[in-house]
Every structure is written in C-alpha cells, then in structure tokens.
Coordinates of C-alpha atoms and ligand atoms in Angstrom, one line a residue:
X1263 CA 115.8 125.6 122.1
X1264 CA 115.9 128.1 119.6
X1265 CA 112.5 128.3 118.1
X1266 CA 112.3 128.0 113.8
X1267 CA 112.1 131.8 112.0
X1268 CA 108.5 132.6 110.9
X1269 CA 110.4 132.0 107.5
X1270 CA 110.9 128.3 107.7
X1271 CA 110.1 126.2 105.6
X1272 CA 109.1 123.4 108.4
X1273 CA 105.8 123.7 108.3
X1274 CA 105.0 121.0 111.3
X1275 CA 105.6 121.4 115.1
X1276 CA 106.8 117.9 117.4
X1277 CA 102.9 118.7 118.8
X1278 CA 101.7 118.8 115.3
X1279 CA 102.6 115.4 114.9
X1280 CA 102.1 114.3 118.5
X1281 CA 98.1 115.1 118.0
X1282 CA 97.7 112.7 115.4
X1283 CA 99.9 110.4 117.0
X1284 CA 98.1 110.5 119.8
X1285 CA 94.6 110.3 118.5
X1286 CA 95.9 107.3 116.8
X1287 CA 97.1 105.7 119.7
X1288 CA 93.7 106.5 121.8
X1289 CA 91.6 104.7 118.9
X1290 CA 93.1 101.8 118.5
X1291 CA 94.4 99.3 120.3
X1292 CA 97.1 98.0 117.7
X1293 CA 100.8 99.0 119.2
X1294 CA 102.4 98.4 115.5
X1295 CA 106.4 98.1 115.0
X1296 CA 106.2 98.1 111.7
X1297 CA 104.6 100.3 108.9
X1298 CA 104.2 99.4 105.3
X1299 CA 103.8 102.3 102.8
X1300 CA 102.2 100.6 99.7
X1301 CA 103.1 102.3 96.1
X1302 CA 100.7 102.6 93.1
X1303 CA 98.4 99.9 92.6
X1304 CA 99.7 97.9 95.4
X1305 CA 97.1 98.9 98.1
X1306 CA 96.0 95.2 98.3
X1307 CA 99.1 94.9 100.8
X1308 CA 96.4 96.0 103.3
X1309 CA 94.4 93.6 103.0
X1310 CA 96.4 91.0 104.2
X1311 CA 95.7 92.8 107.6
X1312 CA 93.8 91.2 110.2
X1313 CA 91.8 92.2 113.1
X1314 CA 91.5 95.6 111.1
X1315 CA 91.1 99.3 112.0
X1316 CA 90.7 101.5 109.5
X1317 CA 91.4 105.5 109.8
X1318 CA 90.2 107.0 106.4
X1319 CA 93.2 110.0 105.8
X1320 CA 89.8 113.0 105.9
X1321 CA 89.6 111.5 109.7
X1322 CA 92.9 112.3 111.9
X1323 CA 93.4 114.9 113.1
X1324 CA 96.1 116.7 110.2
X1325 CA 96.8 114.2 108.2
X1326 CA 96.6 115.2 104.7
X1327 CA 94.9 113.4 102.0
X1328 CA 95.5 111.3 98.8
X1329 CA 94.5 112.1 95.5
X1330 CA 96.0 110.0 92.8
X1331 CA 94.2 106.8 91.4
X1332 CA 95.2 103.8 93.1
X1333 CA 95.7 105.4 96.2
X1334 CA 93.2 104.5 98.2
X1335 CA 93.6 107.2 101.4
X1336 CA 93.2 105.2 104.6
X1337 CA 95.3 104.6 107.6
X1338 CA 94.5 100.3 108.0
X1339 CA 96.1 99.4 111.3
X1340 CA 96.1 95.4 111.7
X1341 CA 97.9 92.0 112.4
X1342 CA 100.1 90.1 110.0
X1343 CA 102.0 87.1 110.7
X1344 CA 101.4 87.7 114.8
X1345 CA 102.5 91.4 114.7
X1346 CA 100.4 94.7 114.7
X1347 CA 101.5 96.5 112.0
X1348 CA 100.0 99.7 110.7
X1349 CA 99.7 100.3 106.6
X1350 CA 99.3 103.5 104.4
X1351 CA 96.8 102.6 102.1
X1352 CA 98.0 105.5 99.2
X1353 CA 101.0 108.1 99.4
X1354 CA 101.6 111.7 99.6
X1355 CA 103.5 112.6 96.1
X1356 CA 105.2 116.1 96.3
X1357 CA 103.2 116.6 92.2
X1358 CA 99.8 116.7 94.7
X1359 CA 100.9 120.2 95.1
X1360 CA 101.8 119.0 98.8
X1361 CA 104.9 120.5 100.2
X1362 CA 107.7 118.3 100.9
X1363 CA 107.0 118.7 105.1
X1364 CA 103.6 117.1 104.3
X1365 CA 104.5 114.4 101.8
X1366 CA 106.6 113.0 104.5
X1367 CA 104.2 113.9 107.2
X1368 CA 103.0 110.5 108.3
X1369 CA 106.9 108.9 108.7
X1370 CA 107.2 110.5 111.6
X1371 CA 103.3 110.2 113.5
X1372 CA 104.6 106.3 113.0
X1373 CA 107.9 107.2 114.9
X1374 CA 105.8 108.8 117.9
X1375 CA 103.5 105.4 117.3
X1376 CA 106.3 103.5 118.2
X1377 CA 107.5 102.2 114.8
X1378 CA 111.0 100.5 114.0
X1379 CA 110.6 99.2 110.9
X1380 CA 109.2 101.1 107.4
X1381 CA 108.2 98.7 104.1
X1382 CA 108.1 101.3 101.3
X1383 CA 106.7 100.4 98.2
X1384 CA 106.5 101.8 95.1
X1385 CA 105.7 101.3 91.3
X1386 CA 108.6 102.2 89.3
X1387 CA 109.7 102.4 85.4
X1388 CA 112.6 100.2 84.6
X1389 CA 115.9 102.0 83.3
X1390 CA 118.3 99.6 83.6
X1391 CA 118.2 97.5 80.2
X1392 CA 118.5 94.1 81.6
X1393 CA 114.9 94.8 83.8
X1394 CA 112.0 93.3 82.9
X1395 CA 108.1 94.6 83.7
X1396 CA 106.5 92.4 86.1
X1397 CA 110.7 92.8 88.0
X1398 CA 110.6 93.3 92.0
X1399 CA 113.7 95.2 92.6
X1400 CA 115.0 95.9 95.9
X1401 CA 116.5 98.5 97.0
X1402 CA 119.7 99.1 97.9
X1403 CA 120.2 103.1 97.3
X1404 CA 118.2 106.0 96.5
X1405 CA 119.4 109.4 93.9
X1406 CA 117.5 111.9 95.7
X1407 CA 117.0 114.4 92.7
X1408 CA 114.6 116.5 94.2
X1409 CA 117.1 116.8 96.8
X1410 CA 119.5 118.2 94.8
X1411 CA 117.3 121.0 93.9
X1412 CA 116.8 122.2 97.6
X1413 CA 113.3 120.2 97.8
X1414 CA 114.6 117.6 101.2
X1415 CA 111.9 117.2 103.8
X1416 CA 115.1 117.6 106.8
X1417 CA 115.7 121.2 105.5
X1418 CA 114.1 124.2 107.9
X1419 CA 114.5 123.8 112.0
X1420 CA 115.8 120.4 113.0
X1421 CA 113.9 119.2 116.0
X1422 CA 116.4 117.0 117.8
X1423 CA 113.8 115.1 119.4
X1424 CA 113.7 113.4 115.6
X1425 CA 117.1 113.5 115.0
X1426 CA 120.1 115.0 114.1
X1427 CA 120.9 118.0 111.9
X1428 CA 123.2 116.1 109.6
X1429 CA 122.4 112.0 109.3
X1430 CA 123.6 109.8 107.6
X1431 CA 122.3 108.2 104.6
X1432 CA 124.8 106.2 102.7
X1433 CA 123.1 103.3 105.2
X1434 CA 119.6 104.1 104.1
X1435 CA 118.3 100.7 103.2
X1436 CA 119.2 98.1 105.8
X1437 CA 121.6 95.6 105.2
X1438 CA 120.3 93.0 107.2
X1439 CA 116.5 93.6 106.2
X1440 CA 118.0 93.3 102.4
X1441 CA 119.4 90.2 103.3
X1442 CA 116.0 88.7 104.5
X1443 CA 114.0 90.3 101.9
X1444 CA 116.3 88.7 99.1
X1445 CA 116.1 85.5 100.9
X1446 CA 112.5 85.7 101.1
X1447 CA 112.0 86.2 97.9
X1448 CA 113.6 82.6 96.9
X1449 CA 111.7 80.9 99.4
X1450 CA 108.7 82.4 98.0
X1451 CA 109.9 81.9 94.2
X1452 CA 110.3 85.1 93.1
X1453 CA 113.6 84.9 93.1
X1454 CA 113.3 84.7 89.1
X1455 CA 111.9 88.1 88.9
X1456 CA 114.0 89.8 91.7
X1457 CA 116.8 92.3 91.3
X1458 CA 118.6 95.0 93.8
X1459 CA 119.2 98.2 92.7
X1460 CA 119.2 102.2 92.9
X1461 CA 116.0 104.2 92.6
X1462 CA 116.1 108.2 91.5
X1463 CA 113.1 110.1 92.4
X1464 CA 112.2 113.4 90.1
X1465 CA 108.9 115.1 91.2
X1466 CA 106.8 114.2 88.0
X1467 CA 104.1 114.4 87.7
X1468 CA 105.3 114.2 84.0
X1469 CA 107.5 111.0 83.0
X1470 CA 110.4 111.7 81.6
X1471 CA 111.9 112.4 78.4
X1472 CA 114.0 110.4 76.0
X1473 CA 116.9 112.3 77.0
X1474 CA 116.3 112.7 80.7
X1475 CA 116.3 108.5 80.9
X1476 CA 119.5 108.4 78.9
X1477 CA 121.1 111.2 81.8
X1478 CA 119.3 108.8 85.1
X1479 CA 121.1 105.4 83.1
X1480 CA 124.9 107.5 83.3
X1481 CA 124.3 108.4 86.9
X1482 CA 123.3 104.7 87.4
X1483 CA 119.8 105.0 88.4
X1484 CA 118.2 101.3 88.0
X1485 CA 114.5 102.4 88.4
X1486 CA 112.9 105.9 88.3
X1487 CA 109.6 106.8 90.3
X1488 CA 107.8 110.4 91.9
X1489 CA 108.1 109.2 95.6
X1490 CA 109.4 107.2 98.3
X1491 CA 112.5 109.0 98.8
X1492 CA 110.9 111.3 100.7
X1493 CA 109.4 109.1 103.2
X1494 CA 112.8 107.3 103.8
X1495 CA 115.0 110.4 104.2
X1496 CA 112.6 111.3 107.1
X1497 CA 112.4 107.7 108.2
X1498 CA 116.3 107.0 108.4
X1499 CA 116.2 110.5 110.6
X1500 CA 114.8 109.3 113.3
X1501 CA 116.1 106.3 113.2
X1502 CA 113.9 103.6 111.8
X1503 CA 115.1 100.7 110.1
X1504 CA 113.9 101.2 106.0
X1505 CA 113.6 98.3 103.3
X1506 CA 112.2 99.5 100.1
X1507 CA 110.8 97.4 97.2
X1508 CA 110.1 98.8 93.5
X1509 CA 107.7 96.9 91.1
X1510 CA 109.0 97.4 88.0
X1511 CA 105.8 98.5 86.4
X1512 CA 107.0 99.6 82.6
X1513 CA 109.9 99.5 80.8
X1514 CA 111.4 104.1 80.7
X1515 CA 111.4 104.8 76.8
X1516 CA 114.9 105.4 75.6
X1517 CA 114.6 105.1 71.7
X1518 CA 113.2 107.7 69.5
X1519 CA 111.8 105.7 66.9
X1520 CA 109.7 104.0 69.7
X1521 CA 106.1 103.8 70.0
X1522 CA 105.9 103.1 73.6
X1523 CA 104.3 105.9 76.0
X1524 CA 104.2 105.9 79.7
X1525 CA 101.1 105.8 81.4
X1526 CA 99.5 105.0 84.7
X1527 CA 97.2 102.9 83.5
X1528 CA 99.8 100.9 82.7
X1529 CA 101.6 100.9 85.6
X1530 CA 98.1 100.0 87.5
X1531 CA 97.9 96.6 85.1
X1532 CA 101.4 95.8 86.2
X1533 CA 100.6 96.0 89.4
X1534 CA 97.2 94.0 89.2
X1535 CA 99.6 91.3 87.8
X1536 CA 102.0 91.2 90.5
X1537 CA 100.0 91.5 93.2
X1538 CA 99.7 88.7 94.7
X1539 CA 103.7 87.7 94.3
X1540 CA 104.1 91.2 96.2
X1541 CA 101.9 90.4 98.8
X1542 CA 103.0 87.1 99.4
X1543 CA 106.6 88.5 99.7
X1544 CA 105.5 91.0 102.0
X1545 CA 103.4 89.0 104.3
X1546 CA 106.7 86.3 104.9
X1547 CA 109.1 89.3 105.1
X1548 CA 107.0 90.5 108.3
X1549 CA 107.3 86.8 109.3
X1550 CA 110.7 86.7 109.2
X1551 CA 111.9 90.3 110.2
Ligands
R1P1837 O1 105.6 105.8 93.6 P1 104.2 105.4 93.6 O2 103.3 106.1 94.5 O3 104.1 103.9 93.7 O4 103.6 105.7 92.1 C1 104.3 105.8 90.9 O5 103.3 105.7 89.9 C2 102.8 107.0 89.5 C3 103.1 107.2 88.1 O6 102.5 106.2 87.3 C4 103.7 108.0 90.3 O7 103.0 108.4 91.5 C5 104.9 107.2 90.6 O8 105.6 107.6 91.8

C-alpha cells in the first residue's frame, strides 16, 4: 500500500489506534457492541452502567482529552440491559483546537473494540419553529458544514482496512435503529416531546448569528450544534450502524428585536431537565436493539 505523503493531513496510523484499542481490550474485560457518545450535559447516560470500568481520557494510551464543561473526560465501559457497552463520558469538539483526525479519534479504537452500534448524543438549539426546548429529536440526516469547507475527518490517506475511499452517506442514520428508537420513545412516553429531523454542524465555538439561523432554516436544518457529525462520518466508514439523538436544549434566536442570548449554561439546565427522560430512552433502546 502506498504509504500517506509527509503532507497529509491524517494525522493517525491503523497502529495508532490499534494501541489504544488494544490497551483497552487488555484492561477490561467488557467485549462492548455498542458505544454511546453522550452530548453536553448528558454524561449521566453513564451512569446507568453497571459492573463499571472506568478509563479517565489522561490514561490510554493517545487518547486525547476533554475540556468543555459538562464533559466529564472518561472512557466508562459497563453493562446495560444484559449487554457490555462502552460510553464516552464527554466529546472531542473541533473549537478545542483539536484537529478534525483527533475529534473523531475514538470512533474508530471502538471499531477495533469490536463495536457495531454508535448512540450519539448531543445538545442542540432548535431552528425549526414548531420545536420546543426540553424536544428529543432524532435524527434522520446530518448538513455537514464543516465538510463543505474541506474540514472531513475521511480526507488525507484512506486506510482501507476502515473503509473505502468514497462511502456512502445518504444512509447515515439507520433506518431500522430509527424505527426502534421512535417506537421506544412511545413506550416510554416521550413520544410527546419527540421529533425526527436534520442536524447542521458549524464548528462554533460561537453560536450563531441572526442571519446565519435564517440561512441553516432555508437549507432545512432542524437543529444546529458543534459536533457529532464528525463522529458519524467516521463511524458510517467503517461500517457501524449510527442512531443519533439531539436534545433540543434552546430555542436559535431568529428575531432582532429579541432579548434571548445563547448560552451553555443554558443548554446545561435543559439538559439537567431532561435527563432522566433521556436516560430512560436510552437504557430501553439498548434493550431493544
Ligand atoms: O454537541 P454537544 O457536545 O452536546 O454540545 C453542544 O453544546 C455546546 C454549546 O452549548 C457545544 O459543544 C455544542 O456542540
């Protein structure tokens, strides 16, 4: 195989990832199928892990590490529902400064762990008018805008032992794992609060104008966040099944005689509010996947 120009932009080898994957493997005993990435504020998804072990990120062997509040920054491997699973307990955002190799970094140590099935989470500000905070939208399509600008994790050498050069991704988020998900969500009775819809990533880390939420509304963008796209463009790669869920955190300002602001902190009450309704989901979904 060809090897990658000294100019590429891939910054990780297949060993690179293999290390951590296998230092993983050789300290715990957990043989997890699915991951679960959890979003802003919705950490707590952990939790419902039992028979834990916990990798703090500063631990294994090049992983990188999280720095945004509510991101807690440990690897929780456990049992939920009768399966091992393995959970990110905070994110890589590409606004860390972290290139977009490393945001995605983890995605594929959980393909070498033997991973099928990635839960991404994320907290997300509503665009689409008939939203409301507190709204658990999954979803069914992705506007990858930091994509558009040359910033996707597949670009540099393409190890095939991932996956191909050119995949597909108009069947990012599973049809079937949808499916469950939005029947999940009745049996659980959140089916008043759910919707299914598109996310659009932009890199933040500032939210966005007035003008740039009237412009993600035309291209029919339902929910705007800074990550998760990343993470499933990697994960869809090498094959792994993908269901994303977006809490629907705060409404995007979209009127200029508004007083509203975005802010974290209130994205991080949203979340405390939901939690449990999220975790509930999420612990059934595993049960019925
Ligand atoms: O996408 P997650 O990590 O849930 O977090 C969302 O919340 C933060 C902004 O409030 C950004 O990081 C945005 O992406």
């Amino acid at each position: 195989m060809e090897a990658a120009p000294s100019t590429s932009p891939c910054r990780y080898s297949y060993e690179e990832y293999k290390e951590t994957a296998d230092w993983l493997l050789a300290h715990t005993k957990q043989r997890p199928k699915i991951a679960i990435i959890c979003g802003s504020g919705l950490g707590g998804l952990a939790d419902l892990l039992g028979d834990k072990a916990v990798f703090p990120y500063e631990d294994i062997p090049r992983f990188p590490t999280s720095t945004v509040p509510g991101h807690a920054g440990q690897l929780v491997f456990g049992s939920l529902q009768g399966r091992d699973c393995v959970c990110m307990q905070g994110r890589f955002h590409f606004y860390e400064g972290y290139d977009i190799h490393t945001v995605t970094y983890p995605v594929r140590v959980f393909y070498l762990l033997g991973v099928e099935t990635v839960i991404v989470t994320n907290a997300a500000g509503g665009l689409n008018g008939s939203y409301n905070v507190g709204d658990i939208m999954i979803l069914k399509d992705h506007i990858n805008m930091p994509g558009f600008a040359g910033q996707n994790p597949l670009c540099g050498h393409n190890d095939i032992r991932f996956g191909e050069r050119f995949p597909c991704m108009s069947d990012a988020y599973d049809r079937d794992l949808r499916a469950v998900a939005r029947q999940t969500a009745e049996e659980q009775g959140c089916g008043g609060f759910l919707q299914e819809g598109v996310y659009c990533m932009l890199a933040g880390p500032s939210y966005e104008t007035i003008a740039e939420c009237k412009l993600l509304q035309m291209l029919g963008a339902d929910c705007v966040g800074m990550s998760t796209v990343p993470e499933v463009v990697v994960a869809r790669h090498c094959g792994l099944r993908v269901l994303g869920l977006s809490l629907v955190t705060n409404k995007v300002v979209t009127d200029y005689d508004s007083a509203e602001k975005a802010n974290h902190e209130e994205v991080l009450r949203t979340t405390q509010r939901r939690t449990q309704d999220l975790e509930r989901l999420v612990s059934q979904l595993i049960a019925n996947i």
